[in-house]
PDB file of C-alpha atoms in Angstrom:
ATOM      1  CA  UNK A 580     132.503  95.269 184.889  1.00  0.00           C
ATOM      2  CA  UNK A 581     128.705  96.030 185.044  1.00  0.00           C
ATOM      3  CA  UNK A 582     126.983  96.399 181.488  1.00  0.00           C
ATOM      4  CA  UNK A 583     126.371  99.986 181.694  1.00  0.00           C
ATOM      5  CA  UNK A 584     129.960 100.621 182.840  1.00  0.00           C
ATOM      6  CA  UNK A 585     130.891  98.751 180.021  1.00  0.00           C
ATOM      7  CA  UNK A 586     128.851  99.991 177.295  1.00  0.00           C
ATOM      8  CA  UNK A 587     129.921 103.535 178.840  1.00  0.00           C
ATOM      9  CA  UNK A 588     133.306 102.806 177.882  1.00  0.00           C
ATOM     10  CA  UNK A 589     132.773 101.220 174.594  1.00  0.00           C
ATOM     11  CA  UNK A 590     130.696 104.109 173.703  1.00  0.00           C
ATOM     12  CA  UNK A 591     133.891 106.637 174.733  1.00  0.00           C
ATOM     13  CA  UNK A 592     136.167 104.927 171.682  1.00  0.00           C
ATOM     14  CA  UNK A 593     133.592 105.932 168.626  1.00  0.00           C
ATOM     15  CA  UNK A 594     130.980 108.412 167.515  1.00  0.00           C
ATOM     16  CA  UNK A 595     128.533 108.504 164.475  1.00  0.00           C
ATOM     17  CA  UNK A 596     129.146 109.813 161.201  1.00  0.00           C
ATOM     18  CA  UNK A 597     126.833 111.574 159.475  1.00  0.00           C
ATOM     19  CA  UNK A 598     126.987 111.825 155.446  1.00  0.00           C
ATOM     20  CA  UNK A 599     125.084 114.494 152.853  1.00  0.00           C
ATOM     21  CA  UNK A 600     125.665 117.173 150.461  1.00  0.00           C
ATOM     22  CA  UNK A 601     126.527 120.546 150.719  1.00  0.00           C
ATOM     23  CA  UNK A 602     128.740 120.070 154.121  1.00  0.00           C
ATOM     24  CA  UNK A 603     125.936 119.333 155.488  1.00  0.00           C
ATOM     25  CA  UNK A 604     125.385 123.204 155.899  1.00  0.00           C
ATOM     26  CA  UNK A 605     121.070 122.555 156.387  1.00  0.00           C
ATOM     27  CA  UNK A 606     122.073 120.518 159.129  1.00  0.00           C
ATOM     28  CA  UNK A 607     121.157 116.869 159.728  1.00  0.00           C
ATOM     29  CA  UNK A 608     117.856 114.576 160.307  1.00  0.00           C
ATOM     30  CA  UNK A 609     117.451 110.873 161.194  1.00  0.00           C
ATOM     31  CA  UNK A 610     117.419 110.483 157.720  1.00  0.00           C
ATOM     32  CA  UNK A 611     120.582 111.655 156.954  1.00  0.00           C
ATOM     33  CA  UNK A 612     122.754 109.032 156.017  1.00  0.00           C
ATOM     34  CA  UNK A 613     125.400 107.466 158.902  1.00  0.00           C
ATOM     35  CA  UNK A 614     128.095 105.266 159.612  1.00  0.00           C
ATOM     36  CA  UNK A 615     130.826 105.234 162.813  1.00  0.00           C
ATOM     37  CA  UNK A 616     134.045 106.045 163.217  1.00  0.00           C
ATOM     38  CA  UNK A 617     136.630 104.634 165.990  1.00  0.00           C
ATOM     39  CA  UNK A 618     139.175 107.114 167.731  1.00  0.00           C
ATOM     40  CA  UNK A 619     142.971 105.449 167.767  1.00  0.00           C
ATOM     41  CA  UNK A 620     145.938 106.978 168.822  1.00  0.00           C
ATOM     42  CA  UNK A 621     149.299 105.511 167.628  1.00  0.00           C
ATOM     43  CA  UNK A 622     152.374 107.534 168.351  1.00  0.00           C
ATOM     44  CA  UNK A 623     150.933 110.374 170.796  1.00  0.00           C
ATOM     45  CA  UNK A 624     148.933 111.237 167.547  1.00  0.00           C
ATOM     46  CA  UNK A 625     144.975 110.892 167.627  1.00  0.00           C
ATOM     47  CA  UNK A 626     143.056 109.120 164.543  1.00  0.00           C
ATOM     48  CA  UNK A 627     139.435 108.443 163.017  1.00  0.00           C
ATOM     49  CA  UNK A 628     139.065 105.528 161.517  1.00  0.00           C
ATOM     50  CA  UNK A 629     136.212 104.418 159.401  1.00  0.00           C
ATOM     51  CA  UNK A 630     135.619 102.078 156.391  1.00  0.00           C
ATOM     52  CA  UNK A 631     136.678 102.742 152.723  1.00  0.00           C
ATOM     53  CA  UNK A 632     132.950 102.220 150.915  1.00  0.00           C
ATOM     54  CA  UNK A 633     131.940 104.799 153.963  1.00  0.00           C
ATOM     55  CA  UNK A 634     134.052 107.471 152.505  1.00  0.00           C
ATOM     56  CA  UNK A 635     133.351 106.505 149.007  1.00  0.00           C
ATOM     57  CA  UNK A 636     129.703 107.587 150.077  1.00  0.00           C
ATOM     58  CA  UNK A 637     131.320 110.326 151.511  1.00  0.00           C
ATOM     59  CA  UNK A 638     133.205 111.815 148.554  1.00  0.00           C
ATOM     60  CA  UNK A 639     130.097 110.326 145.832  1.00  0.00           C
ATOM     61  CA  UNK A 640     130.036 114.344 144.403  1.00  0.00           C
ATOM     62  CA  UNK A 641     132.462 117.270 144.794  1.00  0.00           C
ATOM     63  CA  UNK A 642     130.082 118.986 147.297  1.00  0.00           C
ATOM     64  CA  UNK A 643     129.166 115.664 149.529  1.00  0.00           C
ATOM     65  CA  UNK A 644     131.329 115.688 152.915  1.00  0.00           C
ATOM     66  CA  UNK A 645     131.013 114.028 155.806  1.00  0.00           C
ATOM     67  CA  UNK A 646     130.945 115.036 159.844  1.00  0.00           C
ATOM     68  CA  UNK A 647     131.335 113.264 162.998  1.00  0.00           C
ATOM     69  CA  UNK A 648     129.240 114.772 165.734  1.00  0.00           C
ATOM     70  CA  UNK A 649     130.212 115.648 169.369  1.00  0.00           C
ATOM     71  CA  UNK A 650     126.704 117.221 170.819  1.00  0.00           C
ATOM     72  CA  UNK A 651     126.833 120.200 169.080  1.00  0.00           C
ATOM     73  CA  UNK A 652     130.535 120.552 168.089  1.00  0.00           C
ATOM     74  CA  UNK A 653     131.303 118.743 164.810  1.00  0.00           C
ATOM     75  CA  UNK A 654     134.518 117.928 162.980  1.00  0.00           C
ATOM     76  CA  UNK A 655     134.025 118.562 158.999  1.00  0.00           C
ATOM     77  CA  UNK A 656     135.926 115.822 156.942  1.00  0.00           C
ATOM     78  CA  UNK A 657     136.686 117.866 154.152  1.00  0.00           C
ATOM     79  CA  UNK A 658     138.316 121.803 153.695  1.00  0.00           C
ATOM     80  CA  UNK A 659     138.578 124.293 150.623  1.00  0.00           C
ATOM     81  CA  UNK A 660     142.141 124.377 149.917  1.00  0.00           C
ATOM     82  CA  UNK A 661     142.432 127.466 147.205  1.00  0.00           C
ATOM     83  CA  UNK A 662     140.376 126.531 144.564  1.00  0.00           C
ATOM     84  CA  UNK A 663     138.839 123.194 145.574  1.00  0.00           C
ATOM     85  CA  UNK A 664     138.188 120.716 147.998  1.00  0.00           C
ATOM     86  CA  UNK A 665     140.145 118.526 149.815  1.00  0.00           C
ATOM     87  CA  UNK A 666     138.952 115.444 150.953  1.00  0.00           C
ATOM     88  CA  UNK A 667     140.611 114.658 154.989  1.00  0.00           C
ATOM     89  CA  UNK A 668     139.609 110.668 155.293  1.00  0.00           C
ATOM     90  CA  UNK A 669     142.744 108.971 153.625  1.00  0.00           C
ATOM     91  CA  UNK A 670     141.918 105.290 152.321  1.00  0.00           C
ATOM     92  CA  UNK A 671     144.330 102.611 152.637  1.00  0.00           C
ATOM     93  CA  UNK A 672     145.602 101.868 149.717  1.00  0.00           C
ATOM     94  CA  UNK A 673     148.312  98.605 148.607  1.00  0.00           C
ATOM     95  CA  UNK A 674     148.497  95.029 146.913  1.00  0.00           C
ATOM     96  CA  UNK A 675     144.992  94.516 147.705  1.00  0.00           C
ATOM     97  CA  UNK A 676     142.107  96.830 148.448  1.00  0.00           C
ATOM     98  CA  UNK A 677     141.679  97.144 152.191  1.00  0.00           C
ATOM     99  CA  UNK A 678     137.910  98.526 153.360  1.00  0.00           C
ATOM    100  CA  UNK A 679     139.407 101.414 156.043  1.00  0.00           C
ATOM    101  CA  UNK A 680     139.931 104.990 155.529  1.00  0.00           C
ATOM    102  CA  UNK A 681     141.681 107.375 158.272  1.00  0.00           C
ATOM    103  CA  UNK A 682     142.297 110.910 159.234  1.00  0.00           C
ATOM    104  CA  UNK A 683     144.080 112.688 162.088  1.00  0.00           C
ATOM    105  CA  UNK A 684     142.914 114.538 164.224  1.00  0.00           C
ATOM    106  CA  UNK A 685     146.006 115.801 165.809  1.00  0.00           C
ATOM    107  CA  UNK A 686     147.313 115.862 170.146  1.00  0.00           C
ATOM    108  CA  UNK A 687     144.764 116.715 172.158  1.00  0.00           C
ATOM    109  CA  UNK A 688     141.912 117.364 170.264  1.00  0.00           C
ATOM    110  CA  UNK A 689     139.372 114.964 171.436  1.00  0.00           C
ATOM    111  CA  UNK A 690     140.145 116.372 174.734  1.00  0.00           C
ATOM    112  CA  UNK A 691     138.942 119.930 173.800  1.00  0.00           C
ATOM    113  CA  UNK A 692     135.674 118.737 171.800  1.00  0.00           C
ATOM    114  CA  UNK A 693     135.015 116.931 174.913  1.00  0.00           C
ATOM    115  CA  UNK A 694     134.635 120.432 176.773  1.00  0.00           C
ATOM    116  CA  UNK A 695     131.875 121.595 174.279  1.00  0.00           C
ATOM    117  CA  UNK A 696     129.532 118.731 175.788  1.00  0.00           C
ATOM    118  CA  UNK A 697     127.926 115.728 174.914  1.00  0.00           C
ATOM    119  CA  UNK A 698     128.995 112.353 175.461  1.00  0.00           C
ATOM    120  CA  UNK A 699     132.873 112.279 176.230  1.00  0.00           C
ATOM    121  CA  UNK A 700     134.931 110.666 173.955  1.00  0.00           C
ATOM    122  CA  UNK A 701     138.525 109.137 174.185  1.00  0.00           C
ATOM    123  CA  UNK A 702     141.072 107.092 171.705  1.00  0.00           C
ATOM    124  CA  UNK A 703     141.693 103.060 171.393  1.00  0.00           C
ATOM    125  CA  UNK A 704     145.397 103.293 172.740  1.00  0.00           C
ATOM    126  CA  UNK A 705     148.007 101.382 170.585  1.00  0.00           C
ATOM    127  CA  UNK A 706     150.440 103.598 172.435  1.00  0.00           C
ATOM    128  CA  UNK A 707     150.014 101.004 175.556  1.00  0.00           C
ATOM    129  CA  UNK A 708     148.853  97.978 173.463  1.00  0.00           C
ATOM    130  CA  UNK A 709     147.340  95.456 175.843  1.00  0.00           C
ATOM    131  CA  UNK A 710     146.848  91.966 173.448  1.00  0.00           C
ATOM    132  CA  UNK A 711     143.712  89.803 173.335  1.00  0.00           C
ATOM    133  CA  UNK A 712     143.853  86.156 173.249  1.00  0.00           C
ATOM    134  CA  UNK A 713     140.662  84.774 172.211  1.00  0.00           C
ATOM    135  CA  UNK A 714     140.080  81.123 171.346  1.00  0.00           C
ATOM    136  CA  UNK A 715     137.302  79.821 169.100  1.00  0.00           C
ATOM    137  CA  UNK A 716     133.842  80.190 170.493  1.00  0.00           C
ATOM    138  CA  UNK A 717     134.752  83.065 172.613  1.00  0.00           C
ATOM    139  CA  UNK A 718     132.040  85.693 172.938  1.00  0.00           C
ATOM    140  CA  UNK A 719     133.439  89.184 171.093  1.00  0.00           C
ATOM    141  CA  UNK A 720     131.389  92.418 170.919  1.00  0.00           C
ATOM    142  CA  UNK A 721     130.854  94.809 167.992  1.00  0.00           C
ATOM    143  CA  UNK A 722     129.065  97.800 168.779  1.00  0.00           C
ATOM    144  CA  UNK A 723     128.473 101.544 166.277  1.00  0.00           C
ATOM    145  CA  UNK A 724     125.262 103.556 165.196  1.00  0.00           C
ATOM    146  CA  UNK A 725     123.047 101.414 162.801  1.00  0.00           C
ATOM    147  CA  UNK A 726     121.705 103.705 160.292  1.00  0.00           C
ATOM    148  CA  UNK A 727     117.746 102.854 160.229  1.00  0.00           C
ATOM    149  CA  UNK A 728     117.808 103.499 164.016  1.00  0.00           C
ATOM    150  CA  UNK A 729     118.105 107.365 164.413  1.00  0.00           C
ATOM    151  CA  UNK A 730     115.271 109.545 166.058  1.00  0.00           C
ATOM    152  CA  UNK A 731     114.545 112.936 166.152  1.00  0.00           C
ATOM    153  CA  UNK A 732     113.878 114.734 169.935  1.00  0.00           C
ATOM    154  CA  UNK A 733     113.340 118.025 169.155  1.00  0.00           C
ATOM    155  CA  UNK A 734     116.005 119.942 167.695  1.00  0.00           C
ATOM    156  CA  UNK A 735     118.176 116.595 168.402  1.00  0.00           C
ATOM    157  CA  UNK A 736     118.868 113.870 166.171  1.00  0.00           C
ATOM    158  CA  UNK A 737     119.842 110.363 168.594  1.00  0.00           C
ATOM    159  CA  UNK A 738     121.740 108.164 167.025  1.00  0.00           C
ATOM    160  CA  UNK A 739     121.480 104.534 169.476  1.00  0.00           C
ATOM    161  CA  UNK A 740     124.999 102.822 169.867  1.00  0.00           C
ATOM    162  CA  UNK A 741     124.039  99.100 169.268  1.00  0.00           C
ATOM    163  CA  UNK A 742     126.205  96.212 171.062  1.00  0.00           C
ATOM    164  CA  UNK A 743     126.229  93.125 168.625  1.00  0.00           C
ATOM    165  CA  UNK A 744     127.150  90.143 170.502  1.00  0.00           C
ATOM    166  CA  UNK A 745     128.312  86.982 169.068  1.00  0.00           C
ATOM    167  CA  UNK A 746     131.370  84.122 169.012  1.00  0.00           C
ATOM    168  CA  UNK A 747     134.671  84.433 167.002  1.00  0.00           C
ATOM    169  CA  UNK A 748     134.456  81.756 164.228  1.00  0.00           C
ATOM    170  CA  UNK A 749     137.983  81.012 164.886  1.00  0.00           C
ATOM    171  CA  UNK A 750     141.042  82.182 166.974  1.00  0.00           C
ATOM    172  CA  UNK A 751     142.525  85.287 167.071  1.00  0.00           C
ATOM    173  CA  UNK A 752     146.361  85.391 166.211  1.00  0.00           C
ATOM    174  CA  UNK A 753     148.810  88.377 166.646  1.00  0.00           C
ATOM    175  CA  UNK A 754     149.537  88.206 162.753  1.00  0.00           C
ATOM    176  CA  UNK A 755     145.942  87.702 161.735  1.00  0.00           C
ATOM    177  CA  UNK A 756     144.054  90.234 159.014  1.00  0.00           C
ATOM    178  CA  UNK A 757     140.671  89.461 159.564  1.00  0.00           C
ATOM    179  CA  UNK A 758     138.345  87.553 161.615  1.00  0.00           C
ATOM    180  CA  UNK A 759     134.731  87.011 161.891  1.00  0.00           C
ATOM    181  CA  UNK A 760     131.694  86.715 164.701  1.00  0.00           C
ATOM    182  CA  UNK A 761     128.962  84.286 164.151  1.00  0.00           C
ATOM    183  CA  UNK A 762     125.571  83.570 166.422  1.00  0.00           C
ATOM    184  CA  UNK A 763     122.086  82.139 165.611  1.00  0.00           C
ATOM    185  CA  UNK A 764     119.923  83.754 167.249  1.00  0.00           C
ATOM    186  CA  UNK A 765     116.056  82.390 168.526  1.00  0.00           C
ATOM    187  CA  UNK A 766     114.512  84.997 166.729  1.00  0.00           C
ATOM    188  CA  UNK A 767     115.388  87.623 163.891  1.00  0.00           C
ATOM    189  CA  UNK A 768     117.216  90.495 165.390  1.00  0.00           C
ATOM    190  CA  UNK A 769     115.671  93.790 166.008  1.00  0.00           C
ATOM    191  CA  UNK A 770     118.729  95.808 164.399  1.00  0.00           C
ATOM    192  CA  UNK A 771     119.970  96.364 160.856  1.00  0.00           C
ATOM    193  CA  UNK A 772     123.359  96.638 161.259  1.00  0.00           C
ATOM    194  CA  UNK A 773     124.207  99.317 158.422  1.00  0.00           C
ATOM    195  CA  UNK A 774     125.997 101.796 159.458  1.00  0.00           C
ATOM    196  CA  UNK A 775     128.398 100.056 162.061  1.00  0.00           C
ATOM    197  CA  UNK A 776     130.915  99.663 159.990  1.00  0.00           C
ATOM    198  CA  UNK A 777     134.198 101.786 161.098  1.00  0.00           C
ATOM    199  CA  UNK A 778     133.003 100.995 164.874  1.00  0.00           C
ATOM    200  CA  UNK A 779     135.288  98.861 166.911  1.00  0.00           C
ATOM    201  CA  UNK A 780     134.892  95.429 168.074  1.00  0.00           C
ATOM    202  CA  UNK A 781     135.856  93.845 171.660  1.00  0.00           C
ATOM    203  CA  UNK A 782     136.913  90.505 173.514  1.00  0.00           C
ATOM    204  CA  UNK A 783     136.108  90.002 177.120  1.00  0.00           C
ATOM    205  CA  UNK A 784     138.736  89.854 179.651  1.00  0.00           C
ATOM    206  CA  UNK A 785     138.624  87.207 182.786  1.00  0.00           C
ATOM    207  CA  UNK A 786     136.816  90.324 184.495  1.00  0.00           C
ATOM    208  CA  UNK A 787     134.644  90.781 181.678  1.00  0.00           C
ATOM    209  CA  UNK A 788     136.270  94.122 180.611  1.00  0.00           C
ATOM    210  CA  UNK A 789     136.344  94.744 177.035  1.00  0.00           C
ATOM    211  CA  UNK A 790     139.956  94.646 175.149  1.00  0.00           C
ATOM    212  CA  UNK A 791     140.066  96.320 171.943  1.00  0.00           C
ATOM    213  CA  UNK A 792     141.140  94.028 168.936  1.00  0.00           C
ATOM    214  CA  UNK A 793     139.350  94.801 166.004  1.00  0.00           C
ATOM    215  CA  UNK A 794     137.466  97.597 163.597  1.00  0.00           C
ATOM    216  CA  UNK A 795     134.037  96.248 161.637  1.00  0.00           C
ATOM    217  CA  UNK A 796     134.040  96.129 158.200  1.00  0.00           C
ATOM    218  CA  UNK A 797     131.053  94.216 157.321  1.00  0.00           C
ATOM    219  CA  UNK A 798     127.500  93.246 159.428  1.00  0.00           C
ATOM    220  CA  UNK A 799     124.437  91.187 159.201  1.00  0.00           C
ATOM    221  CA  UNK A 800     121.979  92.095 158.948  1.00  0.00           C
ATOM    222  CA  UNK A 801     122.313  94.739 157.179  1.00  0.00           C
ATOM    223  CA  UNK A 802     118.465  96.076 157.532  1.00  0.00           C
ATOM    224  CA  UNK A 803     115.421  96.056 159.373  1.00  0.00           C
ATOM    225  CA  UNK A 804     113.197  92.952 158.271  1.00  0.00           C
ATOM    226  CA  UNK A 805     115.709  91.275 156.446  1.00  0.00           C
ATOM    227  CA  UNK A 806     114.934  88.868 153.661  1.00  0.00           C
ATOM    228  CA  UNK A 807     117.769  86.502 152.237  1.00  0.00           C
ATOM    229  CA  UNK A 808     117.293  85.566 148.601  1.00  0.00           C
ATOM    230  CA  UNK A 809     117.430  82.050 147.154  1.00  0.00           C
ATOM    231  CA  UNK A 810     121.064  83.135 145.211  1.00  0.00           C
ATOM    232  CA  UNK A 811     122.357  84.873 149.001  1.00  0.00           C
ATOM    233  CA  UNK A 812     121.254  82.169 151.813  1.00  0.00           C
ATOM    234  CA  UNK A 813     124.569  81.648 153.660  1.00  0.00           C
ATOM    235  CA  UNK A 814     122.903  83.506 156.495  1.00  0.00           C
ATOM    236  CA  UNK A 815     118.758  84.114 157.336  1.00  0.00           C
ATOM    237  CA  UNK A 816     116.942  86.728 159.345  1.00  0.00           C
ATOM    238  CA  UNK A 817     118.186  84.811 162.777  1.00  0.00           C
ATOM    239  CA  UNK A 818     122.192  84.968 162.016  1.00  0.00           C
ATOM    240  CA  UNK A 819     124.793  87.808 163.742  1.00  0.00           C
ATOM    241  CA  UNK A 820     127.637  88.315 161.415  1.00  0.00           C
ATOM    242  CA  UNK A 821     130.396  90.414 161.620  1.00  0.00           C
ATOM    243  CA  UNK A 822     133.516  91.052 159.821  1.00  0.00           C
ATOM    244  CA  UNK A 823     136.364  92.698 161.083  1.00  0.00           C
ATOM    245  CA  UNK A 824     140.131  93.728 160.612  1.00  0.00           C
ATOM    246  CA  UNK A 825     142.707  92.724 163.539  1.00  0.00           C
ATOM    247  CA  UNK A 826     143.372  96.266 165.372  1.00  0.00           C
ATOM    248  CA  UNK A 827     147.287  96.209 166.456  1.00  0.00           C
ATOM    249  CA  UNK A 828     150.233  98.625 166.665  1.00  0.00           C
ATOM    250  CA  UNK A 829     151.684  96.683 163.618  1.00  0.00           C
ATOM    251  CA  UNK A 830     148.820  96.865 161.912  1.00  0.00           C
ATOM    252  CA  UNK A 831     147.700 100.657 162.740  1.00  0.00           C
ATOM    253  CA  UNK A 832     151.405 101.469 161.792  1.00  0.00           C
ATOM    254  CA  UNK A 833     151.363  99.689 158.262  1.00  0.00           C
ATOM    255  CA  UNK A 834     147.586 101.446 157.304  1.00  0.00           C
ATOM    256  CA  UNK A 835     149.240 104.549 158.468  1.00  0.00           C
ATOM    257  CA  UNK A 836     151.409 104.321 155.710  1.00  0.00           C
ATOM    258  CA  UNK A 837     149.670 103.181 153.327  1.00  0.00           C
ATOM    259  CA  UNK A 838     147.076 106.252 153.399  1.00  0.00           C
ATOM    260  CA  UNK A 839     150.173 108.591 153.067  1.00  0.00           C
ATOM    261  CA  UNK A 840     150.816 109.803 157.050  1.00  0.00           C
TER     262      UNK A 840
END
């Protein structure tokens, strides 16, 4: 597959997500706050799934929302509900605290947001799970909308997708949580990765298609210029790092429940 093939796809399976007060009703800027969100359907049913601090951020006040974009339809993440508000990202909740938050979206809707314009979307499908074998030191991709790189063009706000590319620290196992990508780079990257988090993460196939197999949770850098302190030097200016949870039908099906659906 050619790169922009591939980064056509990748870019079909998540959107940004923008984040302010007031449902956003003034609109938005590049300096409205963003994350991502990835699009998963499990059971014939369509999702959007992003991270639990993201809708933390979301929900900070009673009139804070947040709305994922499709050109100039939007999806608001929270409705009035007789007297007050009702929040429609679900977090994950169990034993331990697990960083994702979900809501549906419901049979065909991406489908009919994609006739309004802009860039088409589609969901991850766990309903014909295809699983990734990666080995240590394969290359995996990471890609969502990094929140210091938005631009205004006119009446427009563009909001990059970014492709982080870097090695799996490890193998990947069906049963596995988590997993990580690590690369040193020759220079300090361009990109702060805040703001990815909730976008989804790919292996390469023999072919060099990308296989879904994982949603970010966590990236570094997380700004522009980047400075590591003496008490947080694990990683400098010239590291890729990126956390992520295993994506799986046994997984989607177990967060599923545990946010209440």
């Amino acid at each position: 597959m050619e790169p922009k093939e591939r980064s056509a796809l990748m870019n079909r399976y998540c959107a940004p997500l923008f984040i302010g007060e007031n449902y956003l009703a003034d609109g938005h800027d590049e300096k409205t706050i963003s994350a991502t969100v990835t699009f998963v359907r499990f059971n014939g049913v369509d999702f959007a799934v992003t991270c639990r601090h993201v809708s933390d951020e979301a929900y900070a006040s009673l009139t804070s929302t947040a709305r994922i974009h499709f050109g100039r339809a939007v999806i608001q993440l929270k409705e009035f509900k007789g007297k007050s508000f009702e929040r429609s990202l679900r977090d994950v909740d169990g034993d331990k605290e697990i960083d994702i938050s979900i809501t549906a979206l419901g049979n065909g809707y991406l489908e009919t947001i994609n006739e309004t314009g802009g860039k088409p979307k589609s969901p991850i499908d766990l309903d014909n799970f295809q699983a990734v074998t990666v080995n240590e030191n394969d290359m995996g991709l990471a890609v969502g909308f990094p929140d210091e790189h938005k631009s205004l063009n006119g009446e427009f706000v563009q909001s990059p997708m970014v492709e982080v590319i870097a090695a799996f620290n490890t193998s990947l196992k069906p049963a596995q949580e988590t997993f990580a990508l690590h690369s040193t780079l020759d220079k300090p990257s361009e990109f702060g990765l805040s703001g990815i988090s909730g976008g989804p993460i790919f292996a390469l196939d023999t072919n060099g298609n990308p296989l879904p197999c994982g949603i970010v949770f966590e990236g570094h850098p997380s700004a522009i210029n980047y400075e590591a302190s003496p008490s947080s030097a694990f990683f400098n200016s010239n590291d890729l790092f990126i956390r992520g949870y295993s994506l799986t039908p046994t997984t989607f099906e177990a967060w599923l429940e545990c946010a209440g659906f």
